[in-house]
Amino acid sequence: MYQQDEDKRDRRRKNGIGNYNYYKMFGCFNRKFKISDLGPPQDVIDVFRLYSTDGSEMLPDKFLLFLTEFQGEEGITIEDAQQIMDRVLDLSTSHLTRYAFTVNDFFHYLLDEINGPLKTQVHQDMTAPLQHYFIYTGHNSYLTGNQLSSDSSEVPIIRALQRGVRGIELDLWPNNARDGIHVLHGRTLTTPVTLLKCLKSIKEHAFVQSPYPVIITLEDHLTPSLQAKVAEMVTSTFGDMLYFPHPSDKNEFPSPDELKYHIILSTKPPKEYLPSKNAHKRRSSVDKDSSDDEWEDLRQSNSDQDDDDDDTYSISDRSYFCPSSDRCSASSSTHRMSDILGVDYEDDDNEDEKSGHQTALEYKHLIAIHASKPKKGTRKALMDEPGKAKRLSVSEQALQRAASLYGADIVRFTQKYILRVFPKGTRVTSTNFRPLTAWMHGAQMVAFNMQGYGRSLWMMHGMFRANGGCGYVRKPDFLMHKGPNGEVFDPKATLPVKTTLKVKVYMGDGWRLDFSQTHFDAYSPPDFYTKINMRGVAVDVSKKRTRVIVDDWTPTWNEEFTFPLRVPELALLEILVQEYDVDRADFAGQTCLPVSELRPGIRVVPLHNKKGEKFKSVKLLMRFLFV
């Protein structure tokens, strides 16, 4: 990898004359900028001297000592050290016959992806029940863009699964002929995709990235006869991959380990319909006995504002509702109101209820995780129901309000049941909310629009880089245990500093390989700086930044920052490189790392684009030290 970078760099330098970059000014004369040589920072030189013989070469025994003492690696043998040295030196194709690092070889190793900041293997206990884990979860997983008019497709589902997402949401609606099933965002201008195409795509890609279970959450707007078709499609498509619920599941969810390579269905159990004379008693609006919680959530949705990373829309924003179209029925505002409130509304077009009893049972037997929504108020829905393992869905603002008024009830609920939090309906451009409040209260399924981008989504990607990127991250013990008097974790509590993380930003490289010479500035090399932000409980939040390095494609900062942490288990380190501009900073790369998973020592940190895709070459060299 590093040799390929060197070859590209050599070709780029040949485009300059005498190791200089030339930029045209006003189209008539050149400005000359010297190209900085990529060399090891002083700390790297000092560490090499410490673990080398006479400061000239590092042999395998000394390299092993460096890995165990300085980098904190565990279980490394002399054979492992030699294999790493072989990778860097490439002894199989060189004239060298012995393992020995020069300082430049050692520097090349530090910049190799094998020296990344996180473990790449699953290492957490995967034998606890599902509610003990945060689960990588998508929202409206079939949408390619915005929530109102984008296409529905299996492509974003495939991409999500390839990233490691374990929760896929499908909205099921009858087709125009009412004899088939479409997946789309109902009563909007989104185009449909067939359910069968989605199911086949899930089957083919479910376990490419991770062996742990995929949970399909269904928003079901179907008649009993169409539910029977879903049951047939699901069983014929997935076969043995489909998990059939066991009687014991009513008391306790199975573990990710038990559910490896299985597909799990989660939705509301269908009604076991009575004679049709009762059909007209079904509600066409919210329950009369609903508490004021949801209505308060609606009232507050106008005033709920996120930070500048996410677009927000008020309920009265006309752009939220469909433009004039035959596809936007008079009931569309009612449908969207259900998204906003986190309250479920029933359709009243089930004309075949008389024959629905048996088909409802067939469908019901496939549902491994029963879902519900807080029709009688969020607080009531959070009450314990012995012998009924379940999943509760609430909107982001319902969660926010509940956290501020009765957060302990949420934590107690998530110790036993699964809580899914979804974006408010006004996020029509597929933005996302900050997930940390949900995680702090133990919410397992924080559902995100994976097709978007922005800081909130970077945090989601960052959290699930933990545990080898398998899509399941074990919740901290304090979220699963009660104190001697029944007390639970309180994110607002004043806690002592548990550990201090020191972060040193040495240098950055790779932009000249991944970007054109004039991408950031038409007249000079870029002026890079790095932001280091700590995200977590309120008392742990902190923002730092380096100085600006002017006119340099390989900036060297050598700056250290200190972060005292009260709850490191829920902390995320956000790293953002920008190019300074008087009007607006230009994006130059980002990543987000779970603090509890950071490997100490000098590490290479690959950066990603705005959508979370890793750049080919752009990276930072950093050091992490826990005190």
XYZ file of C-alpha atoms in Angstrom:
627
model
C 0.000 0.000 0.000
C 2.689 2.464 0.979
C 4.822 1.630 -2.072
C 1.830 2.306 -4.318
C 1.416 5.684 -2.631
C 5.102 6.390 -3.186
C 4.811 5.547 -6.876
C 1.834 7.869 -7.268
C 3.644 10.575 -5.348
C 6.691 10.266 -7.594
C 4.510 10.659 -10.673
C 2.859 13.732 -9.177
C 6.218 15.275 -8.334
C 7.425 14.778 -11.883
C 4.606 17.047 -12.954
C 6.392 19.793 -11.033
C 9.916 20.959 -11.831
C 12.566 20.436 -9.182
C 10.038 19.378 -6.497
C 7.902 22.471 -6.919
C 4.195 22.986 -7.592
C 3.263 25.662 -10.106
C -0.059 27.502 -10.061
C -1.143 29.967 -12.762
C -2.143 33.430 -11.576
C -4.557 35.375 -13.792
C -3.627 33.018 -16.620
C -0.356 34.775 -17.350
C 2.354 33.825 -14.831
C 3.223 30.963 -12.478
C 3.477 30.900 -8.704
C 6.042 28.416 -7.385
C 5.549 26.386 -4.177
C 8.060 23.897 -2.822
C 6.749 20.355 -2.304
C 7.355 19.186 1.253
C 9.170 15.891 1.638
C 7.218 13.253 3.525
C 9.421 12.334 6.461
C 8.932 10.953 9.970
C 7.992 13.399 12.750
C 10.468 13.845 15.598
C 8.418 11.622 17.926
C 8.703 8.757 15.450
C 12.454 9.246 15.214
C 12.733 9.270 19.013
C 10.665 6.087 19.375
C 12.755 4.368 16.706
C 15.934 5.234 18.556
C 14.465 3.930 21.791
C 13.694 0.510 20.282
C 16.605 0.153 17.847
C 20.201 -0.992 18.021
C 22.552 1.989 18.118
C 19.772 4.108 16.608
C 20.373 2.601 13.171
C 18.208 -0.514 12.802
C 15.272 -2.175 14.535
C 15.431 -5.979 14.705
C 12.399 -8.263 15.254
C 12.914 -8.620 19.013
C 13.011 -4.833 19.443
C 10.049 -4.364 17.101
C 8.096 -6.880 19.196
C 9.006 -4.884 22.307
C 7.728 -1.716 20.624
C 4.431 -3.401 19.726
C 3.802 -4.726 23.231
C 5.206 -1.875 25.342
C 4.474 1.254 23.311
C 1.478 0.195 21.200
C -0.156 -1.946 23.887
C -0.678 -4.914 21.549
C -1.642 -8.191 23.212
C -0.881 -11.751 22.167
C 1.810 -10.757 19.646
C 4.628 -13.270 19.021
C 8.046 -12.874 17.412
C 6.621 -14.666 14.358
C 3.837 -12.054 14.143
C 6.421 -9.274 14.336
C 8.427 -10.869 11.515
C 5.320 -11.203 9.343
C 4.590 -7.502 9.768
C 8.188 -6.629 8.901
C 7.974 -8.895 5.862
C 4.838 -7.025 4.728
C 6.628 -3.679 4.953
C 9.997 -4.786 3.578
C 8.476 -7.196 1.033
C 11.389 -9.586 1.430
C 9.911 -11.981 -1.106
C 10.645 -9.561 -3.958
C 13.691 -7.706 -2.620
C 17.353 -8.521 -2.293
C 17.155 -8.270 1.497
C 17.628 -11.466 3.494
C 17.132 -10.288 7.088
C 14.440 -8.562 9.087
C 15.667 -5.094 9.995
C 13.857 -1.744 9.925
C 15.525 1.548 9.151
C 13.796 4.642 10.511
C 12.080 5.106 7.120
C 10.904 1.481 7.091
C 9.531 1.994 10.584
C 7.763 5.160 9.427
C 6.296 3.278 6.460
C 4.934 0.656 8.867
C 3.247 3.304 10.996
C 1.458 4.609 7.883
C 0.308 1.135 6.823
C -3.387 0.276 7.249
C -2.415 -2.688 9.439
C -1.551 -0.068 12.083
C -5.083 1.371 12.259
C -6.725 2.860 15.371
C -9.310 0.097 15.926
C -9.391 -3.664 16.222
C -10.638 -5.296 13.048
C -12.039 -8.484 14.616
C -15.190 -9.163 16.655
C -13.960 -9.245 20.257
C -16.993 -8.530 22.445
C -19.165 -11.157 24.145
C -21.972 -11.981 21.695
C -23.895 -14.423 23.885
C -26.131 -11.968 25.783
C -29.777 -11.324 24.757
C -30.382 -8.901 21.881
C -31.414 -6.025 24.149
C -27.836 -5.901 25.486
C -26.562 -4.538 22.153
C -26.679 -1.397 20.082
C -27.794 -2.494 16.598
C -26.798 -0.764 13.342
C -30.247 0.228 12.042
C -31.588 1.862 8.893
C -34.721 3.942 8.371
C -36.742 3.692 5.130
C -33.870 1.558 3.868
C -35.215 1.384 0.308
C -35.104 5.142 -0.451
C -32.384 6.460 -2.748
C -32.777 10.111 -1.708
C -35.344 12.374 -0.069
C -38.462 11.201 1.731
C -41.007 12.689 -0.696
C -40.035 12.115 -4.305
C -36.979 9.867 -4.599
C -36.947 6.390 -6.112
C -37.436 3.260 -4.047
C -34.854 0.625 -4.898
C -33.031 -2.420 -3.623
C -29.683 -0.647 -4.234
C -29.557 1.355 -0.946
C -30.517 -1.841 0.910
C -27.546 -3.647 -0.631
C -25.205 -0.765 0.195
C -26.394 -0.676 3.788
C -25.840 -4.412 4.229
C -22.374 -4.151 2.674
C -21.556 -1.473 5.245
C -22.655 -3.787 8.059
C -26.155 -2.422 8.795
C -28.206 -5.092 10.610
C -31.619 -3.407 10.741
C -33.493 -2.943 7.425
C -36.874 -1.184 7.286
C -39.434 -1.863 4.554
C -42.773 -0.042 4.200
C -45.330 -2.413 2.667
C -48.283 -1.120 0.616
C -50.730 -2.740 -1.825
C -50.008 -2.091 -5.499
C -52.606 -0.287 -7.603
C -54.396 -3.517 -8.457
C -54.322 -4.556 -4.776
C -53.032 -7.977 -5.742
C -49.333 -7.388 -5.082
C -47.008 -5.665 -2.646
C -44.951 -2.553 -3.207
C -42.230 -1.095 -1.006
C -42.374 2.693 -0.922
C -42.896 5.666 1.381
C -46.690 5.691 1.328
C -48.765 8.666 0.166
C -45.754 10.468 -1.244
C -44.292 10.781 -4.735
C -41.665 8.077 -4.126
C -41.626 5.414 -6.836
C -42.133 1.792 -5.725
C -39.933 -1.279 -5.775
C -41.367 -4.772 -5.445
C -41.115 -6.560 -2.118
C -39.716 -9.676 -3.776
C -36.803 -7.740 -5.248
C -35.992 -6.316 -1.803
C -36.182 -9.715 -0.127
C -33.934 -11.354 -2.710
C -31.366 -8.563 -2.317
C -31.391 -9.005 1.451
C -30.878 -12.745 1.083
C -27.902 -12.292 -1.268
C -26.117 -9.604 0.756
C -27.241 -10.085 4.364
C -24.078 -11.776 5.589
C -21.410 -10.394 3.261
C -20.071 -8.033 5.936
C -21.244 -9.698 9.145
C -22.557 -13.134 10.203
C -24.859 -11.652 12.829
C -28.639 -11.495 12.344
C -30.423 -9.051 10.066
C -33.644 -7.678 11.537
C -36.247 -6.658 8.948
C -38.697 -4.186 10.460
C -41.927 -4.009 8.464
C -44.281 -1.029 8.384
C -47.311 -3.010 7.318
C -50.265 -1.356 5.517
C -51.629 -4.568 3.974
C -54.854 -6.538 3.927
C -54.878 -10.042 5.471
C -54.719 -11.677 2.018
C -51.632 -9.635 1.142
C -50.114 -10.442 4.526
C -50.498 -14.089 3.556
C -48.554 -13.314 0.375
C -45.812 -11.713 2.482
C -45.648 -14.873 4.599
C -45.280 -17.023 1.472
C -42.656 -14.718 -0.083
C -40.606 -14.550 3.092
C -40.573 -18.288 3.727
C -39.846 -19.233 0.109
C -37.112 -16.583 -0.280
C -35.216 -17.101 2.963
C -35.892 -20.776 3.675
C -33.697 -21.993 6.536
C -32.255 -18.494 6.975
C -35.581 -17.294 8.404
C -35.759 -17.411 12.187
C -38.996 -18.867 13.537
C -39.777 -17.610 17.047
C -39.590 -20.058 19.931
C -41.982 -20.049 22.914
C -39.073 -18.998 25.164
C -38.634 -15.801 23.124
C -41.638 -14.332 24.942
C -39.549 -14.077 28.091
C -36.087 -13.354 26.700
C -34.639 -12.405 23.333
C -32.046 -14.802 21.862
C -28.420 -13.656 21.531
C -26.647 -12.464 18.358
C -24.495 -15.569 18.614
C -27.541 -17.869 18.624
C -29.019 -15.959 15.691
C -25.975 -16.005 13.391
C -26.883 -16.171 9.694
C -30.580 -15.707 10.433
C -33.162 -13.233 9.160
C -35.583 -11.939 11.808
C -38.949 -10.311 11.128
C -40.217 -7.568 13.394
C -43.567 -5.834 13.009
C -46.920 -5.406 14.726
C -48.794 -8.704 15.012
C -51.835 -8.607 12.702
C -55.311 -8.493 14.121
C -57.136 -11.807 14.341
C -60.167 -10.266 12.678
C -63.691 -10.532 14.022
C -66.756 -10.383 11.736
C -66.771 -7.351 9.517
C -69.453 -5.526 11.506
C -66.670 -4.624 13.923
C -64.442 -3.344 11.165
C -66.059 0.065 11.161
C -65.104 0.521 14.776
C -61.445 0.790 13.808
C -59.948 4.164 14.311
C -59.267 6.564 11.449
C -57.518 8.933 13.824
C -55.483 8.736 17.021
C -57.010 6.943 20.060
C -59.355 9.132 22.038
C -57.657 8.061 25.228
C -54.169 8.899 23.998
C -52.340 10.885 26.616
C -51.104 14.381 26.036
C -47.566 13.085 25.424
C -47.889 12.767 21.642
C -49.786 16.026 21.259
C -47.089 17.743 23.278
C -44.509 16.130 20.982
C -46.353 17.581 17.987
C -46.523 21.009 19.586
C -42.824 20.895 20.335
C -41.853 19.687 16.853
C -42.032 23.283 15.625
C -39.582 24.371 18.282
C -37.254 21.342 18.168
C -34.050 22.542 16.532
C -30.887 20.593 15.853
C -27.493 22.157 15.387
C -26.322 23.551 12.079
C -25.458 20.124 10.670
C -29.065 19.080 10.085
C -31.839 20.758 8.128
C -35.080 21.214 10.049
C -38.602 21.815 8.850
C -41.640 23.056 10.737
C -44.955 21.237 10.527
C -46.384 24.162 8.617
C -43.619 24.106 5.996
C -45.518 23.629 2.734
C -42.546 21.865 1.177
C -43.154 19.022 3.629
C -46.482 18.127 2.047
C -46.954 16.681 -1.436
C -47.413 19.047 -4.339
C -50.724 18.618 -6.128
C -50.884 15.071 -7.426
C -53.294 12.186 -7.703
C -50.920 10.231 -5.480
C -51.366 12.638 -2.547
C -54.695 11.731 -0.994
C -56.627 13.760 1.533
C -55.465 11.359 4.210
C -51.792 12.058 3.527
C -51.561 14.628 6.290
C -52.946 12.043 8.707
C -50.308 9.542 7.568
C -47.531 12.074 8.084
C -48.957 13.080 11.443
C -48.359 9.479 12.533
C -44.684 9.790 11.551
C -44.351 12.978 13.552
C -46.081 11.716 16.671
C -44.705 8.210 16.740
C -48.359 7.067 16.852
C -49.673 4.398 14.521
C -52.807 4.996 12.430
C -54.841 2.182 10.993
C -55.875 1.977 7.340
C -59.545 1.258 6.791
C -59.352 -0.500 3.450
C -59.160 -4.142 4.610
C -62.145 -5.364 2.655
C -61.388 -9.035 3.176
C -61.489 -9.208 6.949
C -64.010 -12.054 7.061
C -61.435 -14.466 5.660
C -58.528 -12.823 7.405
C -58.324 -14.903 10.574
C -56.278 -17.818 9.263
C -53.985 -15.740 7.045
C -53.314 -13.426 9.975
C -52.188 -16.400 12.030
C -49.827 -17.621 9.279
C -48.246 -14.176 9.082
C -48.134 -13.764 12.850
C -46.161 -16.978 13.347
C -43.251 -15.506 11.384
C -42.896 -12.408 13.577
C -40.012 -13.020 15.970
C -39.936 -9.535 17.537
C -43.366 -8.030 18.184
C -43.489 -4.287 17.647
C -45.691 -1.616 19.160
C -46.078 2.150 19.235
C -47.005 4.338 22.226
C -50.687 4.847 21.446
C -51.547 5.654 25.060
C -48.506 7.749 25.801
C -44.798 7.098 25.836
C -44.530 6.716 29.600
C -47.255 4.059 29.734
C -45.620 2.215 26.856
C -42.361 2.070 28.827
C -43.981 0.046 31.611
C -42.840 -3.515 32.260
C -44.961 -6.338 30.798
C -43.668 -9.654 32.181
C -43.599 -12.505 29.687
C -43.836 -10.207 26.672
C -40.510 -9.479 24.972
C -41.204 -6.609 22.573
C -39.899 -3.715 20.515
C -41.256 -0.196 21.015
C -40.920 2.512 18.338
C -40.883 6.225 19.169
C -39.988 9.328 17.195
C -36.852 11.319 17.923
C -38.761 14.166 19.580
C -40.837 11.765 21.681
C -37.543 10.254 22.870
C -36.081 13.708 23.544
C -39.054 14.732 25.654
C -39.196 11.426 27.528
C -35.459 11.654 28.260
C -35.888 15.088 29.798
C -38.914 14.136 31.921
C -38.485 10.465 32.853
C -35.166 9.261 31.481
C -34.786 6.564 34.143
C -37.929 4.839 32.816
C -36.313 4.589 29.379
C -33.144 3.046 30.792
C -35.159 0.506 32.792
C -37.212 -0.338 29.699
C -34.149 -0.888 27.495
C -32.641 -3.256 30.047
C -35.377 -5.734 29.165
C -36.927 -4.671 25.853
C -35.842 -3.185 22.524
C -36.400 0.501 21.807
C -36.316 1.801 18.226
C -36.035 5.559 17.640
C -36.853 6.929 14.190
C -36.360 10.375 12.591
C -39.210 12.860 12.761
C -41.375 13.079 9.659
C -40.222 16.585 8.812
C -36.749 15.379 7.813
C -37.842 15.284 4.192
C -34.286 15.677 2.876
C -33.242 12.476 4.715
C -31.175 14.190 7.382
C -30.662 12.550 10.771
C -30.756 13.465 14.444
C -27.924 13.208 16.959
C -27.973 9.592 18.214
C -26.186 10.044 21.531
C -29.254 10.812 23.672
C -30.839 7.574 22.488
C -27.684 5.546 23.162
C -27.224 7.132 26.609
C -30.635 5.777 27.549
C -29.939 2.321 26.138
C -31.956 2.542 22.885
C -30.779 -0.387 20.783
C -32.130 0.551 17.341
C -31.448 4.168 16.411
C -32.869 4.204 12.885
C -31.005 6.398 10.400
C -31.400 7.493 6.797
C -28.249 5.806 5.515
C -28.490 7.444 2.083
C -27.829 10.898 3.535
C -24.710 12.408 5.027
C -23.699 14.808 7.773
C -22.221 14.745 11.249
C -25.030 12.708 12.773
C -24.485 9.942 10.236
C -20.699 10.137 10.805
C -21.393 9.415 14.492
C -23.519 6.425 13.540
C -20.743 5.079 11.298
C -18.249 5.744 14.098
C -20.172 3.835 16.757
C -20.433 0.788 14.517
C -16.768 0.725 13.593
C -16.514 -0.874 17.029
C -16.447 -4.650 17.560
C -14.935 -5.398 14.171
C -17.714 -3.576 12.303
C -20.110 -6.519 12.770
C -23.175 -4.285 13.317
C -23.681 -5.212 16.996
C -21.945 -3.327 19.816
C -22.308 -4.540 23.396
C -23.884 -1.877 25.598
C -21.839 -0.724 28.615
C -22.616 -2.707 31.770
C -23.898 0.379 33.588
C -26.794 0.609 31.097
C -27.836 -2.965 31.889
C -27.553 -2.996 35.704
C -29.523 -1.466 38.548
C -28.078 -0.135 41.776
C -28.924 -1.499 45.257
C -31.982 0.737 45.442
C -33.129 0.155 41.864
C -31.394 3.262 40.524
C -30.152 3.284 36.921
C -27.617 5.270 34.906
C -28.342 8.995 34.660
C -26.538 10.786 31.778
C -27.047 14.113 33.566
C -25.387 13.006 36.811
C -22.161 14.653 37.957
C -19.517 11.960 37.739
C -15.767 11.968 38.453
C -13.245 11.792 35.607
C -12.727 8.112 34.792
C -9.866 8.457 32.319
C -8.082 11.107 30.278
C -7.384 10.694 26.586
C -4.435 12.521 25.059
C -4.588 12.913 21.292
C -1.621 14.104 19.253
C -2.046 15.044 15.604
C 1.306 14.654 13.848
C 0.661 15.074 10.160
C -1.570 14.340 7.188
C -0.943 12.929 3.740
C -2.681 11.611 0.622
C -4.604 14.626 -0.656
C -2.237 15.079 -3.602
C -3.075 11.523 -4.656
C -6.864 11.715 -4.286
C -7.574 15.314 -5.382
C -6.658 17.466 -8.351
C -4.023 20.143 -7.823
C -6.620 22.923 -7.948
C -9.419 21.210 -6.015
C -9.067 23.344 -2.886
C -7.481 26.467 -4.368
C -6.864 27.408 -7.985
C -3.828 29.559 -7.154
C -1.941 27.808 -4.333
C -1.641 24.553 -2.355
C -4.245 24.027 0.381
C -4.200 25.452 3.908
C -5.234 22.491 6.095
C -6.261 22.387 9.734
C -7.810 19.618 11.855
C -10.750 19.745 14.256
C -10.778 17.225 17.108
C -14.194 17.059 18.772
C -15.289 14.835 21.637
C -18.931 13.720 21.554
C -20.653 12.009 24.466
C -22.475 12.897 27.680
C -22.784 16.652 28.129
C -19.846 17.007 30.541
C -17.525 15.150 28.146
C -18.278 17.282 25.074
C -15.246 19.274 23.964
C -13.933 20.917 20.784
C -10.311 21.489 19.784
C -8.493 22.464 16.592
C -4.981 22.707 15.243
C -3.390 25.750 13.687
C -3.628 26.260 9.929
C -0.662 24.985 7.895
C -0.402 27.274 4.868
C 0.316 26.140 1.294
C 1.190 22.520 2.026
C -0.230 19.236 0.696
C 1.442 17.269 3.522
C 0.736 19.384 6.624
C 2.645 18.732 9.848
C 0.989 19.991 13.037
C 2.592 18.118 15.963
C -0.125 19.347 18.332
C -1.513 17.500 21.368
C -4.949 17.815 22.982
C -6.288 16.493 26.288
C -9.809 15.187 26.909
C -10.890 14.288 30.476
C -13.729 11.757 30.235
C -16.427 10.824 32.732
C -18.176 8.260 30.522
C -15.592 7.062 27.969
C -17.792 4.069 27.094
C -20.214 6.399 25.278
C -17.658 8.843 23.878
C -16.926 9.315 20.178
C -13.849 11.100 18.825
C -14.806 13.135 15.774
C -11.927 14.110 13.470
C -12.501 16.602 10.664
C -9.888 18.094 8.328
C -10.795 21.308 6.532
C -9.098 23.680 4.144
C -9.143 27.243 5.395
C -10.992 29.803 3.335
C -12.020 33.317 4.257
C -15.615 32.713 3.156
C -16.155 29.060 4.049
C -13.939 26.128 5.015
C -13.717 23.331 2.449
C -14.214 19.741 3.516
C -11.050 17.609 3.297
C -11.894 14.413 5.169
C -13.490 13.039 8.319
C -13.768 10.057 10.574
C -15.410 9.224 13.886
C -13.928 6.703 16.309
C -15.402 5.023 19.415
C -13.111 6.033 22.281
C -13.569 2.771 24.175
C -12.136 0.874 21.177
C -9.087 3.062 20.456
C -5.783 1.218 20.276
C -3.126 3.257 22.121
C 0.114 4.295 20.478
C 1.043 5.918 17.171
C -1.640 5.021 14.629
C -2.600 5.796 11.047
C -6.163 7.125 10.801
C -7.814 6.777 7.369
C -10.224 9.582 6.469
C -13.575 9.331 4.703
C -15.642 11.528 2.413
C -18.912 13.177 3.413
C -20.887 10.020 2.658
C -18.638 7.910 4.862
C -16.699 6.220 2.048
C -13.002 5.796 2.778
C -10.569 7.789 0.657
C -7.942 5.723 -1.145
C -4.966 7.615 0.252
C -5.944 10.420 2.654
C -4.856 9.740 6.229
C -3.540 11.273 9.417
C -0.745 10.067 11.665
C -1.845 10.400 15.295
C -1.056 9.184 18.775
C -3.590 8.058 21.390
C -2.666 7.783 25.049
C -4.959 6.974 27.978
C -3.858 8.389 31.321
